[in-house]
């Protein structure tokens, strides 16, 4: 019952949105006669039809993008976590690295991507690096905040047990930081996918970004295919987010939002 | 036990002062406090807020260090006693770790001491029974009521069999009924464990009901104004709260505050 109760609003929402989309699309094309109406908001059924037709190609290219984004995300997340730990151990490290970490985020990805590509001359590596670069900052920031989130009394308790520094981290600071780490990962995951697609737009042979760009060039005739690639891109972002969400439920199930209602006594 | 024939005191403070450096105005939290607490004694530190009772407890626990004066724990320094893991501390809030089940919260200090898993879980079962939470070991802390959580905190403090149990207003967040029941339970537990207990409270009846001696503190700056012996026999029962002796003790302690 609980399951159905939660799914129902989602289904209604989804259906409603599809109907609205189709209606507005029809309105623009037939009634208002907007120029290039189908490029602005195509019939959803036609996009879905194209999607079905070229599904395997789209998914394969999407898979390439996702794999590269995933690898970059993993590396960026590891680097971000390690830096956050170092920063939490030493104020000195924090003061030294934090301004650079912030400054690095000021460089627009759109500008950075061709630079990186120019340097490494390898589309695959460039995608991984950009995805990692995007992931790094939100993960480091949220992990650091998480590591600092342990209550003073909880720290004092450890101190009263004469805890060694590694015990302080392993038994208190890390578990306390997990919610922060995961909120950083959730912000970063869809961004990493976007970053990987961006690099593909700069020139690559494989990946959803390549198909996207190609069909954009071909013009209105390939409109539905273009929209299909946009859908795939969005799906990859959502999939990455959901994957992180699932991991969080497994790794840090004690958080208030996961608690079963009525379990208390 | 009443603390007259003390040889080596379990806790000894000599001329201890504590000044908090708060920038603009330095606050003298504790001024020249000297006291002795015998092994196995149950004492309370009683006073209104600002009397430095929590500061005194934190000084004993080596959570903070005094500006001047000397603190000895069975002849050792407070730091040595902390490193020797002699303290069990119960704070005002339970301070349980949300990611650990109740039983794993209880055995946290044992993990720190490197006790084997089998022994830890055996100890957890004993302690859960001691605090009356046999069926709750596999629950998470947030699934328990406030009073139960505080009992878990007590069990955790007892798990390492501390020579000294320091309790900082552990029941002040609870309602009157839970508090009185837990007072009685605490004494029952203590009668089995028989360690030294220092109990911080601002409740006169609570301090009388629990203690062998009550250290009465006065505020601004915090200092020890008097020590009251509690001659009530043990085991103490809820009925004693209504006895004339109990009321006389309340009146006597209240007088001391008005004398300040």
JSON list of C-alpha atoms in Angstrom, two decimals, chain A residues 156, chain B residues 16-31 50-60 62-68 168 220-222:
[
{"chain": "A", "resi": 156, "resn": "UNK", "atom": "CA", "xyz": [34.88, 14.77, 23.81]},
{"chain": "B", "resi": 16, "resn": "UNK", "atom": "CA", "xyz": [41.68, 24.71, 41.76]},
{"chain": "B", "resi": 17, "resn": "UNK", "atom": "CA", "xyz": [40.73, 27.80, 39.78]},
{"chain": "B", "resi": 18, "resn": "UNK", "atom": "CA", "xyz": [39.49, 27.97, 36.23]},
{"chain": "B", "resi": 19, "resn": "UNK", "atom": "CA", "xyz": [39.36, 31.12, 34.21]},
{"chain": "B", "resi": 20, "resn": "UNK", "atom": "CA", "xyz": [37.83, 31.11, 30.74]},
{"chain": "B", "resi": 21, "resn": "UNK", "atom": "CA", "xyz": [39.61, 33.43, 28.40]},
{"chain": "B", "resi": 22, "resn": "UNK", "atom": "CA", "xyz": [36.72, 34.95, 26.46]},
{"chain": "B", "resi": 23, "resn": "UNK", "atom": "CA", "xyz": [38.54, 37.98, 25.11]},
{"chain": "B", "resi": 24, "resn": "UNK", "atom": "CA", "xyz": [36.73, 41.06, 26.38]},
{"chain": "B", "resi": 25, "resn": "UNK", "atom": "CA", "xyz": [35.96, 39.82, 29.88]},
{"chain": "B", "resi": 26, "resn": "UNK", "atom": "CA", "xyz": [37.65, 36.85, 31.45]},
{"chain": "B", "resi": 27, "resn": "UNK", "atom": "CA", "xyz": [35.17, 34.69, 33.28]},
{"chain": "B", "resi": 28, "resn": "UNK", "atom": "CA", "xyz": [36.24, 33.12, 36.54]},
{"chain": "B", "resi": 29, "resn": "UNK", "atom": "CA", "xyz": [34.23, 29.91, 36.39]},
{"chain": "B", "resi": 30, "resn": "UNK", "atom": "CA", "xyz": [35.75, 28.22, 39.43]},
{"chain": "B", "resi": 31, "resn": "UNK", "atom": "CA", "xyz": [37.58, 29.93, 42.28]},
{"chain": "B", "resi": 50, "resn": "UNK", "atom": "CA", "xyz": [26.92, 29.62, 36.63]},
{"chain": "B", "resi": 51, "resn": "UNK", "atom": "CA", "xyz": [28.25, 27.95, 39.77]},
{"chain": "B", "resi": 52, "resn": "UNK", "atom": "CA", "xyz": [30.90, 26.06, 37.83]},
{"chain": "B", "resi": 53, "resn": "UNK", "atom": "CA", "xyz": [29.63, 22.56, 38.60]},
{"chain": "B", "resi": 54, "resn": "UNK", "atom": "CA", "xyz": [30.00, 21.34, 35.04]},
{"chain": "B", "resi": 55, "resn": "UNK", "atom": "CA", "xyz": [33.40, 23.02, 34.83]},
{"chain": "B", "resi": 56, "resn": "UNK", "atom": "CA", "xyz": [34.50, 21.10, 37.93]},
{"chain": "B", "resi": 57, "resn": "UNK", "atom": "CA", "xyz": [33.38, 17.83, 36.38]},
{"chain": "B", "resi": 58, "resn": "UNK", "atom": "CA", "xyz": [35.17, 18.63, 33.14]},
{"chain": "B", "resi": 59, "resn": "UNK", "atom": "CA", "xyz": [38.31, 19.46, 35.10]},
{"chain": "B", "resi": 60, "resn": "UNK", "atom": "CA", "xyz": [38.17, 16.11, 36.88]},
{"chain": "B", "resi": 62, "resn": "UNK", "atom": "CA", "xyz": [40.72, 16.22, 31.96]},
{"chain": "B", "resi": 63, "resn": "UNK", "atom": "CA", "xyz": [38.43, 17.59, 29.26]},
{"chain": "B", "resi": 64, "resn": "UNK", "atom": "CA", "xyz": [39.79, 21.00, 30.31]},
{"chain": "B", "resi": 65, "resn": "UNK", "atom": "CA", "xyz": [42.80, 21.97, 32.38]},
{"chain": "B", "resi": 66, "resn": "UNK", "atom": "CA", "xyz": [42.75, 24.31, 35.38]},
{"chain": "B", "resi": 67, "resn": "UNK", "atom": "CA", "xyz": [44.27, 27.78, 35.32]},
{"chain": "B", "resi": 68, "resn": "UNK", "atom": "CA", "xyz": [45.81, 27.04, 38.68]},
{"chain": "B", "resi": 168, "resn": "UNK", "atom": "CA", "xyz": [26.77, 15.82, 34.00]},
{"chain": "B", "resi": 220, "resn": "UNK", "atom": "CA", "xyz": [29.81, 34.21, 40.33]},
{"chain": "B", "resi": 221, "resn": "UNK", "atom": "CA", "xyz": [32.50, 33.15, 40.76]},
{"chain": "B", "resi": 222, "resn": "UNK", "atom": "CA", "xyz": [31.84, 29.45, 41.22]}
]
